[in-house]
Amino acid sequence: MFNPIVRFIGSIKLAVPLLSTIIAILIWATFYESQVGSTTVQQEVYKSPWFGALMFMLAVNLGISALSRYPWRGARKVGFALTHFGLIVIIAGSAGVIHLGMEGMLLIRTDSGAGDRLRVQGDLLEIINSAGEVEQGSVFIKQDGSVSPKYVGGLELEAYTENAVQEIKIAEGGTVKNPGIRLKLASDRMGQAIERTLAMKPDVYSKVGLGPAVLELVQADSEQELNRLLHPQTSKGHPWGELEIATASKKRTVDVKANKSKTLRLGELKIAITGFYPDFRLDRNQQPISASEDFNNPVITLTVTSPKGTENWFVFGKADFPPVHTLISGESIDNLTLAYQVQPPEETDYFKVITTEDEQLYYAAKSSTQFKSGTLTSGQTIIPGWADFKITLEEYLPHAQIQRKIIPGINEQEGVPALLVKTQSGQETWLPWGQASVIEEGDRKIYASFSPKLFPIPFGIKLEDFIVDRNEGSESVAMWTSKIRIEDSQNNNIEQRKVWMNHPTWYRGWKIAQASWNPGDLQQSTLQVKREPVWITALTWIGSALVILGIAVMFYAPALTRKLRQQSATKELAIATEENTADKLPTKELTRIP
Amino acid sequence: MKPVKFLLGLVLGIIIFIIPFNQFQPSPLASVKEIPVQLDGRKKPLDTVARETVIQIHGKAKYQTATGEKLDYLQTYLSLWFNSRDWNQEPLILFNYRPLKAQLGLDLERKYFTFAELMQSSLSSTILAAKEKQAEDIELTRDEREALTIADRLALTVATVSSDRLPLVPHPNDIKGKWLEINDTEDYYSLSAAETIKQDYLELKQTYRDRPEASANLEKIASQLRTDLANLSPQVYPPKATVQKEVRFYRLHFFANAWMIYGLGFIGMLAVLWFKSFDFYWSVVGIFSAGLIIHASGFMQRMQIAGRPPVTNMYESVIWVSFGIVAIALLFELIYQAKYYLLAAAPLSILCLILADSLPAVLDPTITPLVPVLRDNFWLSVHVPTITLSYASFALAYGLGHIILGHYLFAPQATAKIRSLSKWNYGVLQAGVLLLTTGIILGGIWAHFSWGRFWGWDPKETWALIALMCYVVPLHGRLVGWLADFGMAITSVVAFNAVLMAWYGVNFVLGIGLHSYGFADGGSEIIVASFVALDLLLVLLTAAKYKGWFTPSDKAEVRRQEIIPFIKNS
């Protein structure tokens, strides 16, 4: 019936070496995994075609061995067949789970809308070539930074970096008017000379800080403004601004810095300036703090006491924010208005280059000791009075243009991931992650985007609330629960569900489970959203049941049936003996019948 | 079965557990021990807090002071709490790691150091550096990890000495609400109530400081404090019986008693085997049954205290496996009356229990709340016990394997006995294969619900499968005659290393994967590795003898010929 080759394929003589090989590979893979990480091993071993082939071979071996022993007579053989067929079903099911399931993560927030794009493992490279053809390819980055596959859409994938940065170059060559300057700063004492290029647009490139001093390119739109820039007024001497206090009958203006922590009197009111916050925020405990030293949102806090009561005040430097006051004790205080005005402090040292409509250049240089201003021409050198620094206008660029280039960063903390690709002609370009890029090759343009792999699901999930339960009296987490709303516009259906650890919810074949959370931000939650064809789940479960049943039958059924048969045989014979007492068979002999 | 002899053994075992009788009398400081504290996410008796604190700082529950006085954990803790000694100068803090001691210029031979000594050493800079690295997620060196352990001990010492911060005051209405320290009582309750509590507490403190040995006085005041605290919030305050149950659980030392009874059973079984006239087989089975009952009741009590199946960390799984080994052995013993099952089971179970009892730093016995992923899950509570029960079966087979190899080594002529032993061993291997397969599959079902996939080649999953295959492959080899009794004995011993790897190695050696909640900092790899190496050497030796590798081939031939007629004659 079976020729020798088939018989060998279904034999233990193949099974034992095959299983031994698989054991060896698995042992190696777990140690390899502890070095290179799970994703790499999944990609290189468990999901690889050769490993699949090995598993397939095992399944074939199991199948033929089970079939070759047909018909399965006796409990042992039945158990054997059940186990081996069960294993084939499990292998098929597990392979299905790994290869056919669709699984991704969905990060949702209570303060944003419903999410319906899953973040799937891996990245995607999408290329539109000059002919308008679109090509897509999955990109897999290994832990050591190497990239697979080698080619996508005619581009060679050469390298990957976690921290690419944008290098900015400002050069002449734009089509619109946009003044730019190139300055050289030199100090003999420090033995250094540096160059800085500034452009009027975009704004961020018009100013650059150099330690305590600032270089700035300013446009003066009028004669007045030019004048103000060239002859600035000296500071008013109120570094923290002034507070105007007015009651129905009296009015007083005070300098904030001079009166901090002092108690001021106005009529029967006592006013204490308790705090000054240049960049006011409330922290997690609702306590005022200053986020920085910059004057982004200056606020002063005060305690005002009248004979009848006490109030706390927050007075904002921004004119459109009215003061906030809360009653601490007693009765509220009427007829009190507080107004606070503050100018951001000027940079102590600066060098400003001022351009006018008619492309005239001026400079204004301030140091701690002096102020200078005047006209400026290319090649002119100014000594601003910062140590022995000399500033030279190297070049004036009437049509400055910003040229961006992505390069791998040196600092490991900064930057975005990027992929280095090479065109057929050999041009190399870094594609930053999550942005569309243009590769210009002569007059051909290739659009490429290196982006996270996303998968749309047919409904949206909105996070309504995220609840963290803690163990009693401690900060350790007992459970976190996402209250979600499923918004299914296709079926005009909205449902509320709860998901927590080990308690997923199912919607239209998709399993939605709690995956992780962000301890620092309780408004967000990450869900695992997964679809697995029902027949795969069924396969694994059926296979599982078959295997367990099979082993139990194989090991224990023969002994049991033997015992049962023995018992019934004894019984039958006992009956027989009773009926044929004449035979007088010794019972001792009877029990020995198998 | 001989019921009288069996009962005799059973009763003997239980008497050993019950003696000394005074352990059932109330302890002189019962009320102090039974004050509930809300700590680490649950309410526990002060007794437990004291034991855990002293063990964490000192590494063991007994402390010998600088003056040579011997204190138990409670005395040590009370002395720390009420600051009745100069704790700056007491050699309390465990510091074991020699390379770090050498680096800091500390005495290498000393195990315990005073707080002052450690603070004056340059340890603090090592700790600081380690903490900075930790904050930046850089992998720590062994030195730095050890330094952080010491830092924890120092911090716990500071937090304990003369501290009034123990959360003793119950929440007024929320059963899960945060408890307060004595000094903050008025945040929840009236000033007068707070005053009473503070008065009680000060009195307790003062009484202890004046006369620490006057336990009757202390007992009275502690009882008063406890009553006053309970009256603040009777619905929230745990009932006395609950607290007493935990105190009693620790006092009765179920697991230590269990291994001693198993030890007695082991000796009894040896006697039964050696002396034909010593006909007490069923009494020995009775002793083992008593041990198993005590082991099981300890397990049940721990479950009740923790409020969950205790199979979620290494300590609990070691206790469970040691239980499984004896339970499976007893089951087989009742079927076959082989004597060797229990003989093989006892040493392994005893070893597991002693390890669990004596390595609190590696196998942490503290009862703590579960991490979310392990919470309320039916499949978890069947998967883990099943899979660990299979480890127990294989451990039993490992023990039997050694007995068989021992016969091959020292009594190769006893072929009939080897034959029976091999048959018994095969039965255990079968049980193990069925349990491990079931366990792996149940794990797959749990993974299906928890992680969304039945199988994902996680290292722990993979190793469980490797372990299974390490048994299944030889079992198949046996079918085609590649392996016989000797081969299966070798399998029982060698393949157990795969079980060790799946059970212990994945967490401690590989240290990766999704099962990370079972991970801990081991440091015991070298001991385990050398044990495994020695064992494999023994296997090699036996194999060499069996195959006659070291005897010239003709001699081996002669010997075999000598044996064969012997078999034929016998």
PDB file of C-alpha atoms in Angstrom, chain B residues 101-335:
ATOM      1  CA  LYS B 101      32.535  45.325  50.024  1.00  0.00           C
ATOM      2  CA  ALA B 102      36.096  45.156  48.717  1.00  0.00           C
ATOM      3  CA  GLN B 103      35.529  48.201  46.551  1.00  0.00           C
ATOM      4  CA  LEU B 104      34.204  50.179  49.502  1.00  0.00           C
ATOM      5  CA  GLY B 105      37.004  49.028  51.795  1.00  0.00           C
ATOM      6  CA  LEU B 106      34.665  47.186  54.168  1.00  0.00           C
ATOM      7  CA  ASP B 107      35.577  44.058  56.113  1.00  0.00           C
ATOM      8  CA  LEU B 108      35.055  41.174  53.692  1.00  0.00           C
ATOM      9  CA  GLU B 109      34.406  38.611  56.410  1.00  0.00           C
ATOM     10  CA  ARG B 110      31.535  40.496  58.005  1.00  0.00           C
ATOM     11  CA  LYS B 111      27.975  39.962  56.826  1.00  0.00           C
ATOM     12  CA  TYR B 112      26.205  42.628  58.852  1.00  0.00           C
ATOM     13  CA  PHE B 113      27.086  46.290  59.105  1.00  0.00           C
ATOM     14  CA  THR B 114      25.853  49.202  61.137  1.00  0.00           C
ATOM     15  CA  PHE B 115      23.945  52.072  59.617  1.00  0.00           C
ATOM     16  CA  ALA B 116      26.722  54.479  60.556  1.00  0.00           C
ATOM     17  CA  GLU B 117      29.426  52.346  58.917  1.00  0.00           C
ATOM     18  CA  LEU B 118      27.572  52.207  55.636  1.00  0.00           C
ATOM     19  CA  MET B 119      26.693  55.883  55.644  1.00  0.00           C
ATOM     20  CA  GLN B 120      30.329  56.803  56.271  1.00  0.00           C
ATOM     21  CA  SER B 121      31.593  54.593  53.457  1.00  0.00           C
ATOM     22  CA  SER B 122      31.560  55.713  49.849  1.00  0.00           C
ATOM     23  CA  LEU B 123      28.497  53.562  49.238  1.00  0.00           C
ATOM     24  CA  SER B 124      26.290  56.610  48.779  1.00  0.00           C
ATOM     25  CA  SER B 125      28.168  57.701  45.661  1.00  0.00           C
ATOM     26  CA  THR B 126      27.799  54.217  44.145  1.00  0.00           C
ATOM     27  CA  ILE B 127      24.085  54.331  44.943  1.00  0.00           C
ATOM     28  CA  LEU B 128      23.755  57.773  43.409  1.00  0.00           C
ATOM     29  CA  ALA B 129      25.520  56.688  40.232  1.00  0.00           C
ATOM     30  CA  ALA B 130      23.309  53.588  40.025  1.00  0.00           C
ATOM     31  CA  LYS B 131      20.161  55.646  40.457  1.00  0.00           C
ATOM     32  CA  GLU B 132      21.217  58.041  37.722  1.00  0.00           C
ATOM     33  CA  LYS B 133      21.838  55.139  35.385  1.00  0.00           C
ATOM     34  CA  GLN B 134      18.532  53.625  36.332  1.00  0.00           C
ATOM     35  CA  ALA B 135      16.731  56.867  35.562  1.00  0.00           C
ATOM     36  CA  GLU B 136      18.301  56.888  32.124  1.00  0.00           C
ATOM     37  CA  ASP B 137      17.390  53.251  31.549  1.00  0.00           C
ATOM     38  CA  ILE B 138      20.990  52.114  31.255  1.00  0.00           C
ATOM     39  CA  GLU B 139      21.687  48.544  32.267  1.00  0.00           C
ATOM     40  CA  LEU B 140      23.206  48.310  35.727  1.00  0.00           C
ATOM     41  CA  THR B 141      26.293  46.350  36.684  1.00  0.00           C
ATOM     42  CA  ARG B 142      26.095  43.693  39.378  1.00  0.00           C
ATOM     43  CA  ASP B 143      27.856  46.077  41.792  1.00  0.00           C
ATOM     44  CA  GLU B 144      25.277  48.743  41.177  1.00  0.00           C
ATOM     45  CA  ARG B 145      22.345  46.363  41.556  1.00  0.00           C
ATOM     46  CA  GLU B 146      23.758  45.175  44.857  1.00  0.00           C
ATOM     47  CA  ALA B 147      24.299  48.782  45.941  1.00  0.00           C
ATOM     48  CA  LEU B 148      20.641  49.523  45.212  1.00  0.00           C
ATOM     49  CA  THR B 149      19.582  46.533  47.319  1.00  0.00           C
ATOM     50  CA  ILE B 150      21.624  47.949  50.193  1.00  0.00           C
ATOM     51  CA  ALA B 151      20.088  51.352  49.522  1.00  0.00           C
ATOM     52  CA  ASP B 152      16.641  49.804  49.926  1.00  0.00           C
ATOM     53  CA  ARG B 153      17.723  48.248  53.217  1.00  0.00           C
ATOM     54  CA  LEU B 154      19.097  51.578  54.443  1.00  0.00           C
ATOM     55  CA  ALA B 155      15.921  53.382  53.409  1.00  0.00           C
ATOM     56  CA  LEU B 156      13.746  50.784  55.134  1.00  0.00           C
ATOM     57  CA  THR B 157      15.849  51.130  58.285  1.00  0.00           C
ATOM     58  CA  VAL B 158      15.396  54.890  58.248  1.00  0.00           C
ATOM     59  CA  ALA B 159      11.687  54.479  57.618  1.00  0.00           C
ATOM     60  CA  THR B 160      11.325  52.070  60.522  1.00  0.00           C
ATOM     61  CA  VAL B 161      13.474  53.540  63.273  1.00  0.00           C
ATOM     62  CA  SER B 162      11.426  55.783  65.529  1.00  0.00           C
ATOM     63  CA  SER B 163       8.860  56.196  62.822  1.00  0.00           C
ATOM     64  CA  ASP B 164       5.317  57.317  63.504  1.00  0.00           C
ATOM     65  CA  ARG B 165       4.337  56.864  59.880  1.00  0.00           C
ATOM     66  CA  LEU B 166       2.877  53.374  60.036  1.00  0.00           C
ATOM     67  CA  PRO B 167      -0.660  53.520  58.589  1.00  0.00           C
ATOM     68  CA  LEU B 168      -2.613  52.257  61.598  1.00  0.00           C
ATOM     69  CA  VAL B 169      -5.695  54.486  61.511  1.00  0.00           C
ATOM     70  CA  PRO B 170      -8.518  53.026  59.415  1.00  0.00           C
ATOM     71  CA  HIS B 171     -10.444  54.937  56.808  1.00  0.00           C
ATOM     72  CA  PRO B 172     -13.821  56.030  58.231  1.00  0.00           C
ATOM     73  CA  ASN B 173     -16.051  54.379  55.611  1.00  0.00           C
ATOM     74  CA  ASP B 174     -14.239  53.078  52.502  1.00  0.00           C
ATOM     75  CA  ILE B 175     -13.055  49.492  52.872  1.00  0.00           C
ATOM     76  CA  LYS B 176     -10.309  50.182  50.300  1.00  0.00           C
ATOM     77  CA  GLY B 177      -9.645  53.727  51.531  1.00  0.00           C
ATOM     78  CA  LYS B 178      -6.232  54.989  52.530  1.00  0.00           C
ATOM     79  CA  TRP B 179      -5.262  54.552  56.163  1.00  0.00           C
ATOM     80  CA  LEU B 180      -3.435  57.259  58.084  1.00  0.00           C
ATOM     81  CA  GLU B 181      -0.597  57.436  60.537  1.00  0.00           C
ATOM     82  CA  ILE B 182      -1.464  58.030  64.189  1.00  0.00           C
ATOM     83  CA  ASN B 183      -0.474  61.700  64.091  1.00  0.00           C
ATOM     84  CA  ASP B 184      -2.967  62.437  61.311  1.00  0.00           C
ATOM     85  CA  THR B 185      -5.939  60.788  63.020  1.00  0.00           C
ATOM     86  CA  GLU B 186      -7.786  64.095  63.248  1.00  0.00           C
ATOM     87  CA  ASP B 187      -7.924  64.293  59.436  1.00  0.00           C
ATOM     88  CA  TYR B 188     -10.571  61.551  59.563  1.00  0.00           C
ATOM     89  CA  TYR B 189     -11.945  61.731  63.082  1.00  0.00           C
ATOM     90  CA  SER B 190     -12.851  64.183  65.827  1.00  0.00           C
ATOM     91  CA  LEU B 191     -10.117  65.772  67.883  1.00  0.00           C
ATOM     92  CA  SER B 192     -11.182  63.932  71.021  1.00  0.00           C
ATOM     93  CA  ALA B 193     -11.062  60.556  69.273  1.00  0.00           C
ATOM     94  CA  ALA B 194      -7.656  61.432  67.841  1.00  0.00           C
ATOM     95  CA  GLU B 195      -6.457  62.427  71.284  1.00  0.00           C
ATOM     96  CA  THR B 196      -7.415  59.023  72.713  1.00  0.00           C
ATOM     97  CA  ILE B 197      -5.571  57.197  69.966  1.00  0.00           C
ATOM     98  CA  LYS B 198      -2.470  59.339  70.330  1.00  0.00           C
ATOM     99  CA  GLN B 199      -2.528  58.827  74.072  1.00  0.00           C
ATOM    100  CA  ASP B 200      -2.693  55.038  73.656  1.00  0.00           C
ATOM    101  CA  TYR B 201       0.112  55.108  71.148  1.00  0.00           C
ATOM    102  CA  LEU B 202       2.386  57.274  73.282  1.00  0.00           C
ATOM    103  CA  GLU B 203       1.736  55.056  76.246  1.00  0.00           C
ATOM    104  CA  LEU B 204       2.638  51.970  74.227  1.00  0.00           C
ATOM    105  CA  LYS B 205       5.811  53.639  73.070  1.00  0.00           C
ATOM    106  CA  GLN B 206       6.735  54.817  76.546  1.00  0.00           C
ATOM    107  CA  THR B 207       5.990  51.481  78.190  1.00  0.00           C
ATOM    108  CA  TYR B 208       8.162  49.705  75.674  1.00  0.00           C
ATOM    109  CA  ARG B 209      11.014  52.152  76.093  1.00  0.00           C
ATOM    110  CA  ASP B 210      10.847  51.946  79.880  1.00  0.00           C
ATOM    111  CA  ARG B 211      10.539  48.192  80.191  1.00  0.00           C
ATOM    112  CA  PRO B 212      10.628  46.299  76.897  1.00  0.00           C
ATOM    113  CA  GLU B 213      10.501  42.971  78.666  1.00  0.00           C
ATOM    114  CA  ALA B 214       7.255  43.715  80.530  1.00  0.00           C
ATOM    115  CA  SER B 215       5.085  42.012  77.976  1.00  0.00           C
ATOM    116  CA  ALA B 216       1.969  41.900  80.160  1.00  0.00           C
ATOM    117  CA  ASN B 217       1.892  45.699  80.329  1.00  0.00           C
ATOM    118  CA  LEU B 218       2.574  46.080  76.641  1.00  0.00           C
ATOM    119  CA  GLU B 219      -0.104  43.558  75.871  1.00  0.00           C
ATOM    120  CA  LYS B 220      -2.682  45.520  77.881  1.00  0.00           C
ATOM    121  CA  ILE B 221      -1.925  48.820  76.192  1.00  0.00           C
ATOM    122  CA  ALA B 222      -1.684  47.312  72.717  1.00  0.00           C
ATOM    123  CA  SER B 223      -5.046  45.691  73.262  1.00  0.00           C
ATOM    124  CA  GLN B 224      -6.480  49.076  74.277  1.00  0.00           C
ATOM    125  CA  LEU B 225      -4.983  50.775  71.235  1.00  0.00           C
ATOM    126  CA  ARG B 226      -6.368  48.082  68.985  1.00  0.00           C
ATOM    127  CA  THR B 227      -9.837  48.385  70.515  1.00  0.00           C
ATOM    128  CA  ASP B 228      -9.832  52.172  70.189  1.00  0.00           C
ATOM    129  CA  LEU B 229      -8.673  51.963  66.582  1.00  0.00           C
ATOM    130  CA  ALA B 230     -11.336  49.368  65.808  1.00  0.00           C
ATOM    131  CA  ASN B 231     -14.032  51.539  67.386  1.00  0.00           C
ATOM    132  CA  LEU B 232     -13.153  54.402  65.058  1.00  0.00           C
ATOM    133  CA  SER B 233     -14.419  52.484  62.059  1.00  0.00           C
ATOM    134  CA  PRO B 234     -15.766  49.045  62.920  1.00  0.00           C
ATOM    135  CA  GLN B 235     -16.921  48.312  59.347  1.00  0.00           C
ATOM    136  CA  VAL B 236     -13.520  48.976  57.834  1.00  0.00           C
ATOM    137  CA  TYR B 237     -11.270  47.608  60.565  1.00  0.00           C
ATOM    138  CA  PRO B 238     -10.529  43.949  59.796  1.00  0.00           C
ATOM    139  CA  PRO B 239     -12.115  41.499  62.232  1.00  0.00           C
ATOM    140  CA  LYS B 240      -9.832  39.972  64.811  1.00  0.00           C
ATOM    141  CA  ALA B 241     -10.254  36.484  63.369  1.00  0.00           C
ATOM    142  CA  THR B 242      -8.889  37.545  59.966  1.00  0.00           C
ATOM    143  CA  VAL B 243      -5.778  39.041  61.482  1.00  0.00           C
ATOM    144  CA  GLN B 244      -5.320  36.116  63.831  1.00  0.00           C
ATOM    145  CA  LYS B 245      -5.500  33.708  60.933  1.00  0.00           C
ATOM    146  CA  GLU B 246      -2.481  35.301  59.295  1.00  0.00           C
ATOM    147  CA  VAL B 247      -0.508  35.478  62.544  1.00  0.00           C
ATOM    148  CA  ARG B 248      -1.315  31.838  63.180  1.00  0.00           C
ATOM    149  CA  PHE B 249      -0.398  30.846  59.644  1.00  0.00           C
ATOM    150  CA  TYR B 250       3.132  32.148  60.126  1.00  0.00           C
ATOM    151  CA  ARG B 251       3.452  30.809  63.643  1.00  0.00           C
ATOM    152  CA  LEU B 252       2.520  27.242  62.733  1.00  0.00           C
ATOM    153  CA  HIS B 253       5.201  26.930  60.017  1.00  0.00           C
ATOM    154  CA  PHE B 254       3.167  24.558  57.883  1.00  0.00           C
ATOM    155  CA  PHE B 255       5.809  24.161  55.211  1.00  0.00           C
ATOM    156  CA  ALA B 256       8.728  23.632  57.603  1.00  0.00           C
ATOM    157  CA  ASN B 257       6.695  21.020  59.457  1.00  0.00           C
ATOM    158  CA  ALA B 258       5.725  19.369  56.202  1.00  0.00           C
ATOM    159  CA  TRP B 259       9.315  18.818  55.141  1.00  0.00           C
ATOM    160  CA  MET B 260      10.320  17.477  58.502  1.00  0.00           C
ATOM    161  CA  ILE B 261       7.484  14.970  58.352  1.00  0.00           C
ATOM    162  CA  TYR B 262       8.503  14.044  54.813  1.00  0.00           C
ATOM    163  CA  GLY B 263      12.017  13.566  56.158  1.00  0.00           C
ATOM    164  CA  LEU B 264      10.732  11.181  58.810  1.00  0.00           C
ATOM    165  CA  GLY B 265       8.745   9.359  56.135  1.00  0.00           C
ATOM    166  CA  PHE B 266      11.861   9.099  53.988  1.00  0.00           C
ATOM    167  CA  ILE B 267      13.829   7.484  56.798  1.00  0.00           C
ATOM    168  CA  GLY B 268      10.900   5.184  57.502  1.00  0.00           C
ATOM    169  CA  MET B 269      10.723   4.146  53.868  1.00  0.00           C
ATOM    170  CA  LEU B 270      14.451   3.382  53.819  1.00  0.00           C
ATOM    171  CA  ALA B 271      13.962   1.193  56.888  1.00  0.00           C
ATOM    172  CA  VAL B 272      11.070  -0.599  55.214  1.00  0.00           C
ATOM    173  CA  LEU B 273      13.287  -1.300  52.189  1.00  0.00           C
ATOM    174  CA  TRP B 274      16.339  -2.423  54.109  1.00  0.00           C
ATOM    175  CA  PHE B 275      14.858  -4.419  56.942  1.00  0.00           C
ATOM    176  CA  LYS B 276      12.411  -7.024  55.800  1.00  0.00           C
ATOM    177  CA  SER B 277      11.230  -7.420  59.390  1.00  0.00           C
ATOM    178  CA  PHE B 278      10.291  -3.738  59.628  1.00  0.00           C
ATOM    179  CA  ASP B 279       6.806  -4.211  58.238  1.00  0.00           C
ATOM    180  CA  PHE B 280       5.498  -0.678  58.552  1.00  0.00           C
ATOM    181  CA  TYR B 281       5.018   0.271  54.887  1.00  0.00           C
ATOM    182  CA  TRP B 282       1.488   1.552  55.414  1.00  0.00           C
ATOM    183  CA  SER B 283       2.538   3.553  58.456  1.00  0.00           C
ATOM    184  CA  VAL B 284       5.135   5.316  56.327  1.00  0.00           C
ATOM    185  CA  VAL B 285       2.452   6.024  53.733  1.00  0.00           C
ATOM    186  CA  GLY B 286       0.382   7.396  56.607  1.00  0.00           C
ATOM    187  CA  ILE B 287       3.224   9.702  57.667  1.00  0.00           C
ATOM    188  CA  PHE B 288       3.518  11.007  54.133  1.00  0.00           C
ATOM    189  CA  SER B 289      -0.234  11.521  54.003  1.00  0.00           C
ATOM    190  CA  ALA B 290      -0.063  13.532  57.225  1.00  0.00           C
ATOM    191  CA  GLY B 291       2.733  15.643  55.755  1.00  0.00           C
ATOM    192  CA  LEU B 292       0.716  16.186  52.607  1.00  0.00           C
ATOM    193  CA  ILE B 293      -2.363  17.214  54.575  1.00  0.00           C
ATOM    194  CA  ILE B 294      -0.302  19.754  56.542  1.00  0.00           C
ATOM    195  CA  HIS B 295       1.354  20.975  53.342  1.00  0.00           C
ATOM    196  CA  ALA B 296      -2.045  21.350  51.700  1.00  0.00           C
ATOM    197  CA  SER B 297      -3.620  23.135  54.635  1.00  0.00           C
ATOM    198  CA  GLY B 298      -0.729  25.592  54.730  1.00  0.00           C
ATOM    199  CA  PHE B 299      -1.339  26.181  51.065  1.00  0.00           C
ATOM    200  CA  MET B 300      -5.060  26.677  51.578  1.00  0.00           C
ATOM    201  CA  GLN B 301      -4.461  29.154  54.401  1.00  0.00           C
ATOM    202  CA  ARG B 302      -2.043  31.167  52.325  1.00  0.00           C
ATOM    203  CA  MET B 303      -4.647  31.216  49.573  1.00  0.00           C
ATOM    204  CA  GLN B 304      -7.284  32.517  51.966  1.00  0.00           C
ATOM    205  CA  ILE B 305      -4.975  35.221  53.299  1.00  0.00           C
ATOM    206  CA  ALA B 306      -3.932  36.363  49.834  1.00  0.00           C
ATOM    207  CA  GLY B 307      -7.413  35.919  48.420  1.00  0.00           C
ATOM    208  CA  ARG B 308      -6.158  34.219  45.265  1.00  0.00           C
ATOM    209  CA  PRO B 309      -4.522  31.021  44.052  1.00  0.00           C
ATOM    210  CA  PRO B 310      -0.912  31.236  45.235  1.00  0.00           C
ATOM    211  CA  VAL B 311       0.764  30.303  41.978  1.00  0.00           C
ATOM    212  CA  THR B 312       1.987  33.619  40.651  1.00  0.00           C
ATOM    213  CA  ASN B 313       5.583  33.931  41.762  1.00  0.00           C
ATOM    214  CA  MET B 314       8.601  31.701  42.122  1.00  0.00           C
ATOM    215  CA  TYR B 315       8.153  31.117  45.858  1.00  0.00           C
ATOM    216  CA  GLU B 316       4.574  30.003  45.438  1.00  0.00           C
ATOM    217  CA  SER B 317       5.365  27.762  42.499  1.00  0.00           C
ATOM    218  CA  VAL B 318       8.204  26.090  44.435  1.00  0.00           C
ATOM    219  CA  ILE B 319       5.812  25.355  47.300  1.00  0.00           C
ATOM    220  CA  TRP B 320       3.210  24.063  44.857  1.00  0.00           C
ATOM    221  CA  VAL B 321       5.680  21.864  42.969  1.00  0.00           C
ATOM    222  CA  SER B 322       6.962  20.340  46.201  1.00  0.00           C
ATOM    223  CA  PHE B 323       3.355  19.591  47.098  1.00  0.00           C
ATOM    224  CA  GLY B 324       2.748  18.119  43.644  1.00  0.00           C
ATOM    225  CA  ILE B 325       5.786  15.838  43.870  1.00  0.00           C
ATOM    226  CA  VAL B 326       4.564  14.166  47.053  1.00  0.00           C
ATOM    227  CA  ALA B 327       0.930  14.163  45.970  1.00  0.00           C
ATOM    228  CA  ILE B 328       1.692  12.416  42.668  1.00  0.00           C
ATOM    229  CA  ALA B 329       4.090  10.008  44.370  1.00  0.00           C
ATOM    230  CA  LEU B 330       1.446   9.136  46.950  1.00  0.00           C
ATOM    231  CA  LEU B 331      -1.130   8.574  44.224  1.00  0.00           C
ATOM    232  CA  PHE B 332       1.166   6.171  42.351  1.00  0.00           C
ATOM    233  CA  GLU B 333       2.160   4.545  45.620  1.00  0.00           C
ATOM    234  CA  LEU B 334      -1.484   3.805  46.394  1.00  0.00           C
ATOM    235  CA  ILE B 335      -1.823   2.127  42.981  1.00  0.00           C
TER     236      ILE B 335
END
